[in-house]
């Protein structure tokens, strides 16, 4: 009697979608391919063929990738009938799992912006390897408390030209692979758009210089510190400001010159408003003139008159009394705002608390006396103090 030849058991083929590495937080669909008739059930195994994971009526099984432990080797086989007839196991399929890549947003020039500046946000996927990504951006507007997806921006860089207050808000991005796997959403970057700003100029260590002194002018943009460069200007003649090439000014100054600066940044350059002005005066090694205050008392009362005289040891002429205005400009006594000049004497009549200033003598040749601080208190106590000494004029 001839023996019946045994038929080989079928062997399914196991595939995955997506192929390659799987990201935590996503899913992988396994498919067990059988070239046989219907009626099969499908058995799914992970790590070993003895570790059955699930049974399905369909030839597909979805694995939720919650952690790296969900990766590893997978098998499938099919079975039907009673008693159950099993196919062979499929070949092992590796499911490689990596932690979800993290999207990170960077901002240029910075998060604190001013109206009409240009800002560029960039989305980078940390741990994304060589995978090709598309990008999506989400904006939560802080002014209107609404949240929306910027669907038209699929690129890695999100550029906003000429920002306005309406662009203030929280910006996030995430990446997506071609097969539909998503990165983690980035941490939010908050853009704050303010009105136009003004640079602020300060002087260190002092405004008054003698020969050999060095001084540094410091230009700052309050509320912002990133990406700025600065231009410097000096009043050379009749308050016509000339651009200076030096970024830090170390100098021996002749006469009194006002200085100012402004900040600029960005590829499409944004300029701040001009800063306040700062005067710098060169008084020489030894001044031959002294500023004398009369009457010779140290207390003055509101509505009194004050006389400021320039007494020159070399008997030169052409002296006038100067002081700073509230805006740090230099102003002569002959100004209609505060005094009248006769010869080398300036008369302030009457005096007010607003006459608390720094006063000095200035010659036509550009020489300056040491400055004198006059502080008028309310009630009307005037303290007169020189930076070097107190000079008291005695009536003859």
GROMACS .gro file of C-alpha atoms in nm:
model
  396
    1UNK     CA    1   0.000   0.000   0.000
    2UNK     CA    2   0.143   0.336  -0.107
    3UNK     CA    3   0.177   0.603   0.166
    4UNK     CA    4   0.005   0.939   0.111
    5UNK     CA    5   0.254   1.219   0.075
    6UNK     CA    6   0.229   1.476   0.360
    7UNK     CA    7   0.153   1.833   0.262
    8UNK     CA    8   0.377   2.105   0.398
    9UNK     CA    9   0.215   2.341   0.645
   10UNK     CA   10   0.166   2.692   0.507
   11UNK     CA   11   0.393   2.965   0.644
   12UNK     CA   12   0.252   3.321   0.665
   13UNK     CA   13   0.455   3.630   0.592
   14UNK     CA   14   0.461   3.904   0.860
   15UNK     CA   15   0.497   4.272   0.762
   16UNK     CA   16   0.468   4.603   0.948
   17UNK     CA   17   0.338   4.947   0.866
   18UNK     CA   18   0.525   5.172   0.904
   19UNK     CA   19   0.846   4.990   0.832
   20UNK     CA   20   1.166   5.065   1.017
   21UNK     CA   21   1.188   5.239   1.352
   22UNK     CA   22   0.869   5.314   1.543
   23UNK     CA   23   0.832   5.615   1.770
   24UNK     CA   24   0.688   5.599   2.120
   25UNK     CA   25   0.340   5.746   2.128
   26UNK     CA   26   0.255   5.608   1.785
   27UNK     CA   27   0.119   5.275   1.654
   28UNK     CA   28   0.250   4.996   1.430
   29UNK     CA   29   0.014   4.772   1.229
   30UNK     CA   30   0.129   4.410   1.180
   31UNK     CA   31  -0.017   4.209   0.891
   32UNK     CA   32  -0.004   3.828   0.868
   33UNK     CA   33  -0.032   3.737   0.496
   34UNK     CA   34  -0.193   3.398   0.411
   35UNK     CA   35  -0.248   3.266   0.055
   36UNK     CA   36  -0.527   3.039   0.170
   37UNK     CA   37  -0.907   3.034   0.192
   38UNK     CA   38  -1.105   3.201   0.472
   39UNK     CA   39  -1.188   3.085   0.820
   40UNK     CA   40  -0.854   3.146   0.982
   41UNK     CA   41  -0.783   3.298   1.317
   42UNK     CA   42  -0.452   3.472   1.370
   43UNK     CA   43  -0.224   3.439   1.669
   44UNK     CA   44   0.031   3.706   1.761
   45UNK     CA   45   0.351   3.660   1.960
   46UNK     CA   46   0.611   3.891   2.103
   47UNK     CA   47   0.968   3.823   2.221
   48UNK     CA   48   0.933   3.440   2.197
   49UNK     CA   49   0.703   3.204   2.010
   50UNK     CA   50   0.568   3.086   2.345
   51UNK     CA   51   0.469   3.437   2.454
   52UNK     CA   52   0.128   3.475   2.288
   53UNK     CA   53   0.018   3.838   2.286
   54UNK     CA   54  -0.327   3.834   2.123
   55UNK     CA   55  -0.570   3.656   1.887
   56UNK     CA   56  -0.765   3.828   1.607
   57UNK     CA   57  -1.017   3.726   1.343
   58UNK     CA   58  -0.849   3.957   1.094
   59UNK     CA   59  -0.498   3.918   0.964
   60UNK     CA   60  -0.390   4.257   1.107
   61UNK     CA   61  -0.297   4.360   1.458
   62UNK     CA   62  -0.225   4.712   1.588
   63UNK     CA   63   0.051   4.754   1.846
   64UNK     CA   64   0.036   5.067   2.061
   65UNK     CA   65   0.395   5.183   2.112
   66UNK     CA   66   0.380   5.320   2.465
   67UNK     CA   67   0.743   5.254   2.557
   68UNK     CA   68   1.064   5.100   2.428
   69UNK     CA   69   0.954   4.764   2.578
   70UNK     CA   70   0.682   4.740   2.312
   71UNK     CA   71   0.954   4.683   2.056
   72UNK     CA   72   1.139   4.361   1.983
   73UNK     CA   73   1.062   4.046   1.782
   74UNK     CA   74   0.709   3.960   1.666
   75UNK     CA   75   0.568   3.642   1.504
   76UNK     CA   76   0.231   3.534   1.374
   77UNK     CA   77   0.062   3.212   1.272
   78UNK     CA   78  -0.289   3.112   1.170
   79UNK     CA   79  -0.521   2.834   1.286
   80UNK     CA   80  -0.868   2.694   1.209
   81UNK     CA   81  -1.095   2.399   1.275
   82UNK     CA   82  -1.162   2.188   1.580
   83UNK     CA   83  -0.925   2.053   1.682
   84UNK     CA   84  -0.726   2.355   1.567
   85UNK     CA   85  -0.498   2.316   1.271
   86UNK     CA   86  -0.203   2.557   1.298
   87UNK     CA   87   0.020   2.694   1.026
   88UNK     CA   88   0.390   2.732   1.080
   89UNK     CA   89   0.517   3.042   1.254
   90UNK     CA   90   0.614   3.333   1.036
   91UNK     CA   91   0.971   3.449   1.032
   92UNK     CA   92   1.048   3.690   1.318
   93UNK     CA   93   0.992   4.060   1.246
   94UNK     CA   94   1.185   4.319   1.441
   95UNK     CA   95   0.997   4.628   1.555
   96UNK     CA   96   1.258   4.885   1.659
   97UNK     CA   97   1.126   5.145   1.900
   98UNK     CA   98   1.292   5.474   1.982
   99UNK     CA   99   1.178   5.745   2.220
  100UNK     CA  100   0.963   6.007   2.055
  101UNK     CA  101   1.186   6.277   1.902
  102UNK     CA  102   1.130   6.615   2.059
  103UNK     CA  103   1.052   6.926   1.858
  104UNK     CA  104   1.243   7.236   1.973
  105UNK     CA  105   1.169   7.595   1.866
  106UNK     CA  106   1.445   7.855   1.841
  107UNK     CA  107   1.389   8.227   1.779
  108UNK     CA  108   1.598   8.485   1.599
  109UNK     CA  109   1.667   8.756   1.710
  110UNK     CA  110   1.482   8.691   2.040
  111UNK     CA  111   1.139   8.652   2.203
  112UNK     CA  112   1.114   9.019   2.306
  113UNK     CA  113   1.041   9.214   1.988
  114UNK     CA  114   0.943   9.562   1.878
  115UNK     CA  115   0.682   9.661   1.624
  116UNK     CA  116   0.793   9.630   1.260
  117UNK     CA  117   1.081   9.394   1.343
  118UNK     CA  118   1.122   9.066   1.152
  119UNK     CA  119   1.134   8.740   1.349
  120UNK     CA  120   1.220   8.387   1.237
  121UNK     CA  121   1.114   8.076   1.432
  122UNK     CA  122   1.282   7.743   1.350
  123UNK     CA  123   1.159   7.393   1.436
  124UNK     CA  124   1.428   7.128   1.491
  125UNK     CA  125   1.359   6.762   1.574
  126UNK     CA  126   1.599   6.636   1.841
  127UNK     CA  127   1.664   6.264   1.802
  128UNK     CA  128   1.498   6.258   1.461
  129UNK     CA  129   1.801   6.114   1.284
  130UNK     CA  130   1.796   6.131   0.905
  131UNK     CA  131   1.417   6.106   0.883
  132UNK     CA  132   1.247   6.352   0.651
  133UNK     CA  133   0.998   6.567   0.839
  134UNK     CA  134   0.717   6.800   0.756
  135UNK     CA  135   0.620   7.060   1.014
  136UNK     CA  136   0.310   7.217   1.161
  137UNK     CA  137   0.288   7.533   1.373
  138UNK     CA  138   0.033   7.623   1.638
  139UNK     CA  139  -0.020   7.974   1.776
  140UNK     CA  140  -0.202   8.065   2.095
  141UNK     CA  141  -0.268   8.436   2.071
  142UNK     CA  142  -0.231   8.607   2.409
  143UNK     CA  143  -0.432   8.914   2.308
  144UNK     CA  144  -0.744   8.731   2.191
  145UNK     CA  145  -0.706   8.406   2.386
  146UNK     CA  146  -0.761   8.192   2.077
  147UNK     CA  147  -0.557   7.899   1.952
  148UNK     CA  148  -0.516   7.803   1.589
  149UNK     CA  149  -0.299   7.592   1.360
  150UNK     CA  150  -0.104   7.782   1.101
  151UNK     CA  151  -0.190   7.533   0.828
  152UNK     CA  152  -0.024   7.720   0.544
  153UNK     CA  153   0.319   7.691   0.711
  154UNK     CA  154   0.461   7.342   0.656
  155UNK     CA  155   0.822   7.451   0.642
  156UNK     CA  156   1.087   7.422   0.908
  157UNK     CA  157   1.118   7.800   0.944
  158UNK     CA  158   0.824   8.026   1.023
  159UNK     CA  159   0.906   8.388   0.935
  160UNK     CA  160   0.699   8.692   1.030
  161UNK     CA  161   0.787   9.024   0.870
  162UNK     CA  162   0.695   9.351   1.040
  163UNK     CA  163   0.547   9.208   1.360
  164UNK     CA  164   0.253   9.378   1.533
  165UNK     CA  165   0.091   9.339   1.875
  166UNK     CA  166  -0.141   9.075   1.725
  167UNK     CA  167   0.162   8.846   1.679
  168UNK     CA  168   0.219   8.829   2.055
  169UNK     CA  169   0.151   8.474   2.170
  170UNK     CA  170   0.275   8.121   2.236
  171UNK     CA  171   0.421   7.931   1.941
  172UNK     CA  172   0.470   7.552   1.925
  173UNK     CA  173   0.562   7.312   1.647
  174UNK     CA  174   0.576   6.939   1.583
  175UNK     CA  175   0.722   6.718   1.313
  176UNK     CA  176   0.555   6.445   1.110
  177UNK     CA  177   0.720   6.172   0.903
  178UNK     CA  178   0.602   6.062   0.559
  179UNK     CA  179   0.441   5.752   0.707
  180UNK     CA  180   0.243   5.964   0.955
  181UNK     CA  181   0.439   5.932   1.279
  182UNK     CA  182   0.453   6.245   1.493
  183UNK     CA  183   0.723   6.392   1.712
  184UNK     CA  184   0.645   6.533   2.054
  185UNK     CA  185   0.509   6.887   2.051
  186UNK     CA  186   0.773   7.147   2.135
  187UNK     CA  187   0.771   7.359   2.446
  188UNK     CA  188   0.601   7.691   2.382
  189UNK     CA  189   0.801   7.998   2.286
  190UNK     CA  190   0.630   8.323   2.386
  191UNK     CA  191   0.670   8.622   2.155
  192UNK     CA  192   0.606   8.963   2.310
  193UNK     CA  193   0.571   9.261   2.076
  194UNK     CA  194   0.619   9.610   2.225
  195UNK     CA  195   0.601   9.958   2.078
  196UNK     CA  196   0.906  10.119   1.922
  197UNK     CA  197   1.187  10.162   2.169
  198UNK     CA  198   1.451  10.423   2.234
  199UNK     CA  199   1.815  10.352   2.305
  200UNK     CA  200   1.946  10.482   2.639
  201UNK     CA  201   2.291  10.639   2.659
  202UNK     CA  202   2.492  10.664   2.980
  203UNK     CA  203   2.845  10.776   3.062
  204UNK     CA  204   3.103  10.601   3.274
  205UNK     CA  205   3.268  10.721   3.488
  206UNK     CA  206   3.197  11.094   3.446
  207UNK     CA  207   3.100  11.368   3.202
  208UNK     CA  208   3.385  11.604   3.289
  209UNK     CA  209   3.732  11.514   3.167
  210UNK     CA  210   4.083  11.639   3.199
  211UNK     CA  211   4.381  11.561   2.979
  212UNK     CA  212   4.457  11.188   2.970
  213UNK     CA  213   4.119  11.079   3.104
  214UNK     CA  214   3.932  10.791   2.942
  215UNK     CA  215   3.555  10.766   2.927
  216UNK     CA  216   3.316  10.500   2.798
  217UNK     CA  217   2.972  10.571   2.656
  218UNK     CA  218   2.728  10.284   2.711
  219UNK     CA  219   2.431  10.238   2.476
  220UNK     CA  220   2.152  10.004   2.589
  221UNK     CA  221   1.808   9.898   2.468
  222UNK     CA  222   1.591   9.849   2.775
  223UNK     CA  223   1.389   9.528   2.778
  224UNK     CA  224   1.607   9.363   2.515
  225UNK     CA  225   1.968   9.251   2.499
  226UNK     CA  226   2.018   9.015   2.202
  227UNK     CA  227   2.158   9.083   1.859
  228UNK     CA  228   2.204   9.460   1.879
  229UNK     CA  229   2.479   9.664   1.723
  230UNK     CA  230   2.511  10.037   1.789
  231UNK     CA  231   2.590  10.354   1.599
  232UNK     CA  232   2.741  10.658   1.770
  233UNK     CA  233   2.696  11.024   1.685
  234UNK     CA  234   2.861  11.347   1.803
  235UNK     CA  235   2.743  11.705   1.773
  236UNK     CA  236   3.032  11.879   1.600
  237UNK     CA  237   2.874  12.206   1.483
  238UNK     CA  238   2.536  12.360   1.555
  239UNK     CA  239   2.390  12.030   1.674
  240UNK     CA  240   2.453  11.853   1.346
  241UNK     CA  241   2.532  11.499   1.457
  242UNK     CA  242   2.813  11.318   1.280
  243UNK     CA  243   2.842  10.938   1.272
  244UNK     CA  244   3.144  10.809   1.464
  245UNK     CA  245   3.326  10.491   1.368
  246UNK     CA  246   3.427  10.382   1.720
  247UNK     CA  247   3.195  10.147   1.907
  248UNK     CA  248   3.342  10.241   2.244
  249UNK     CA  249   3.461  10.595   2.282
  250UNK     CA  250   3.785  10.655   2.468
  251UNK     CA  251   3.895  11.009   2.405
  252UNK     CA  252   4.042  11.338   2.499
  253UNK     CA  253   3.762  11.582   2.429
  254UNK     CA  254   3.793  11.942   2.332
  255UNK     CA  255   3.520  12.166   2.451
  256UNK     CA  256   3.173  12.031   2.528
  257UNK     CA  257   3.017  11.798   2.272
  258UNK     CA  258   2.684  11.618   2.290
  259UNK     CA  259   2.672  11.250   2.198
  260UNK     CA  260   2.391  11.009   2.122
  261UNK     CA  261   2.346  10.655   1.988
  262UNK     CA  262   2.091  10.417   1.839
  263UNK     CA  263   2.057  10.039   1.816
  264UNK     CA  264   1.999   9.824   1.510
  265UNK     CA  265   1.951   9.450   1.449
  266UNK     CA  266   1.815   9.191   1.206
  267UNK     CA  267   1.872   9.105   0.840
  268UNK     CA  268   1.594   9.344   0.748
  269UNK     CA  269   1.745   9.607   0.973
  270UNK     CA  270   1.528   9.748   1.251
  271UNK     CA  271   1.644  10.077   1.408
  272UNK     CA  272   1.557  10.209   1.752
  273UNK     CA  273   1.480  10.573   1.802
  274UNK     CA  274   1.780  10.794   1.880
  275UNK     CA  275   1.890  10.789   2.241
  276UNK     CA  276   1.899  11.076   2.484
  277UNK     CA  277   2.202  11.302   2.442
  278UNK     CA  278   2.499  11.301   2.678
  279UNK     CA  279   2.741  11.596   2.690
  280UNK     CA  280   3.113  11.542   2.748
  281UNK     CA  281   3.334  11.834   2.842
  282UNK     CA  282   3.712  11.871   2.837
  283UNK     CA  283   3.821  12.112   3.108
  284UNK     CA  284   4.200  12.100   3.051
  285UNK     CA  285   4.474  12.015   3.300
  286UNK     CA  286   4.436  12.326   3.514
  287UNK     CA  287   4.157  12.571   3.454
  288UNK     CA  288   4.238  12.943   3.491
  289UNK     CA  289   3.875  13.040   3.556
  290UNK     CA  290   3.653  12.990   3.857
  291UNK     CA  291   3.277  13.013   3.889
  292UNK     CA  292   3.189  13.247   4.178
  293UNK     CA  293   2.840  13.250   4.334
  294UNK     CA  294   2.696  13.566   4.488
  295UNK     CA  295   2.559  13.653   4.746
  296UNK     CA  296   2.822  13.489   4.960
  297UNK     CA  297   2.587  13.282   5.171
  298UNK     CA  298   2.515  12.913   5.133
  299UNK     CA  299   2.138  12.945   5.177
  300UNK     CA  300   1.908  13.110   4.924
  301UNK     CA  301   1.537  13.159   4.928
  302UNK     CA  302   1.286  13.127   4.650
  303UNK     CA  303   1.239  13.458   4.467
  304UNK     CA  304   1.595  13.567   4.556
  305UNK     CA  305   1.840  13.654   4.280
  306UNK     CA  306   2.155  13.455   4.212
  307UNK     CA  307   2.467  13.591   4.044
  308UNK     CA  308   2.717  13.351   3.879
  309UNK     CA  309   3.043  13.514   3.770
  310UNK     CA  310   3.340  13.378   3.578
  311UNK     CA  311   3.666  13.510   3.733
  312UNK     CA  312   3.968  13.447   3.511
  313UNK     CA  313   4.321  13.454   3.655
  314UNK     CA  314   4.468  13.527   3.312
  315UNK     CA  315   4.220  13.812   3.246
  316UNK     CA  316   4.092  13.655   2.924
  317UNK     CA  317   3.744  13.746   2.804
  318UNK     CA  318   3.452  13.582   2.632
  319UNK     CA  319   3.333  13.366   2.920
  320UNK     CA  320   2.971  13.255   2.950
  321UNK     CA  321   2.787  13.046   3.209
  322UNK     CA  322   2.637  12.716   3.097
  323UNK     CA  323   2.422  12.441   3.243
  324UNK     CA  324   2.245  12.121   3.134
  325UNK     CA  325   1.879  12.116   3.037
  326UNK     CA  326   1.641  11.839   3.145
  327UNK     CA  327   1.720  11.661   2.818
  328UNK     CA  328   2.096  11.678   2.890
  329UNK     CA  329   2.156  11.945   2.626
  330UNK     CA  330   2.393  12.234   2.702
  331UNK     CA  331   2.237  12.579   2.728
  332UNK     CA  332   2.393  12.923   2.777
  333UNK     CA  333   2.281  13.169   3.039
  334UNK     CA  334   2.167  13.401   2.762
  335UNK     CA  335   1.882  13.160   2.691
  336UNK     CA  336   1.544  13.320   2.756
  337UNK     CA  337   1.448  13.016   2.962
  338UNK     CA  338   1.646  13.076   3.278
  339UNK     CA  339   1.894  13.367   3.295
  340UNK     CA  340   2.057  13.675   3.144
  341UNK     CA  341   2.428  13.726   3.072
  342UNK     CA  342   2.612  14.056   3.114
  343UNK     CA  343   2.985  14.037   3.044
  344UNK     CA  344   3.110  13.732   3.233
  345UNK     CA  345   2.826  13.737   3.488
  346UNK     CA  346   2.502  13.541   3.467
  347UNK     CA  347   2.202  13.657   3.669
  348UNK     CA  348   1.915  13.426   3.764
  349UNK     CA  349   1.622  13.621   3.904
  350UNK     CA  350   1.421  13.483   4.072
  351UNK     CA  351   1.552  13.135   4.155
  352UNK     CA  352   1.329  12.827   4.166
  353UNK     CA  353   1.376  12.468   4.275
  354UNK     CA  354   1.401  12.382   3.905
  355UNK     CA  355   1.730  12.576   3.895
  356UNK     CA  356   1.897  12.282   4.070
  357UNK     CA  357   2.165  12.214   3.810
  358UNK     CA  358   2.533  12.179   3.735
  359UNK     CA  359   2.688  12.510   3.620
  360UNK     CA  360   3.025  12.594   3.466
  361UNK     CA  361   3.209  12.868   3.274
  362UNK     CA  362   3.281  12.823   2.903
  363UNK     CA  363   3.510  13.036   2.688
  364UNK     CA  364   3.497  13.114   2.317
  365UNK     CA  365   3.820  12.916   2.277
  366UNK     CA  366   3.656  12.606   2.422
  367UNK     CA  367   3.805  12.611   2.775
  368UNK     CA  368   3.581  12.514   3.066
  369UNK     CA  369   3.595  12.574   3.438
  370UNK     CA  370   3.536  12.304   3.694
  371UNK     CA  371   3.161  12.248   3.733
  372UNK     CA  372   2.965  12.362   4.038
  373UNK     CA  373   2.652  12.183   4.160
  374UNK     CA  374   2.379  12.415   4.280
  375UNK     CA  375   2.103  12.233   4.465
  376UNK     CA  376   1.792  12.426   4.562
  377UNK     CA  377   1.577  12.263   4.823
  378UNK     CA  378   1.223  12.339   4.914
  379UNK     CA  379   1.198  12.533   5.139
  380UNK     CA  380   1.455  12.727   4.937
  381UNK     CA  381   1.787  12.609   5.082
  382UNK     CA  382   2.058  12.636   4.823
  383UNK     CA  383   2.365  12.422   4.866
  384UNK     CA  384   2.662  12.520   4.654
  385UNK     CA  385   2.938  12.269   4.623
  386UNK     CA  386   3.222  12.243   4.377
  387UNK     CA  387   3.355  11.903   4.276
  388UNK     CA  388   3.696  12.015   4.407
  389UNK     CA  389   3.635  12.293   4.659
  390UNK     CA  390   3.379  12.539   4.782
  391UNK     CA  391   3.459  12.891   4.665
  392UNK     CA  392   3.305  13.176   4.860
  393UNK     CA  393   3.302  13.526   4.713
  394UNK     CA  394   3.372  13.803   4.970
  395UNK     CA  395   3.223  14.144   4.906
  396UNK     CA  396   3.490  14.419   4.908
   0.00000   0.00000   0.00000
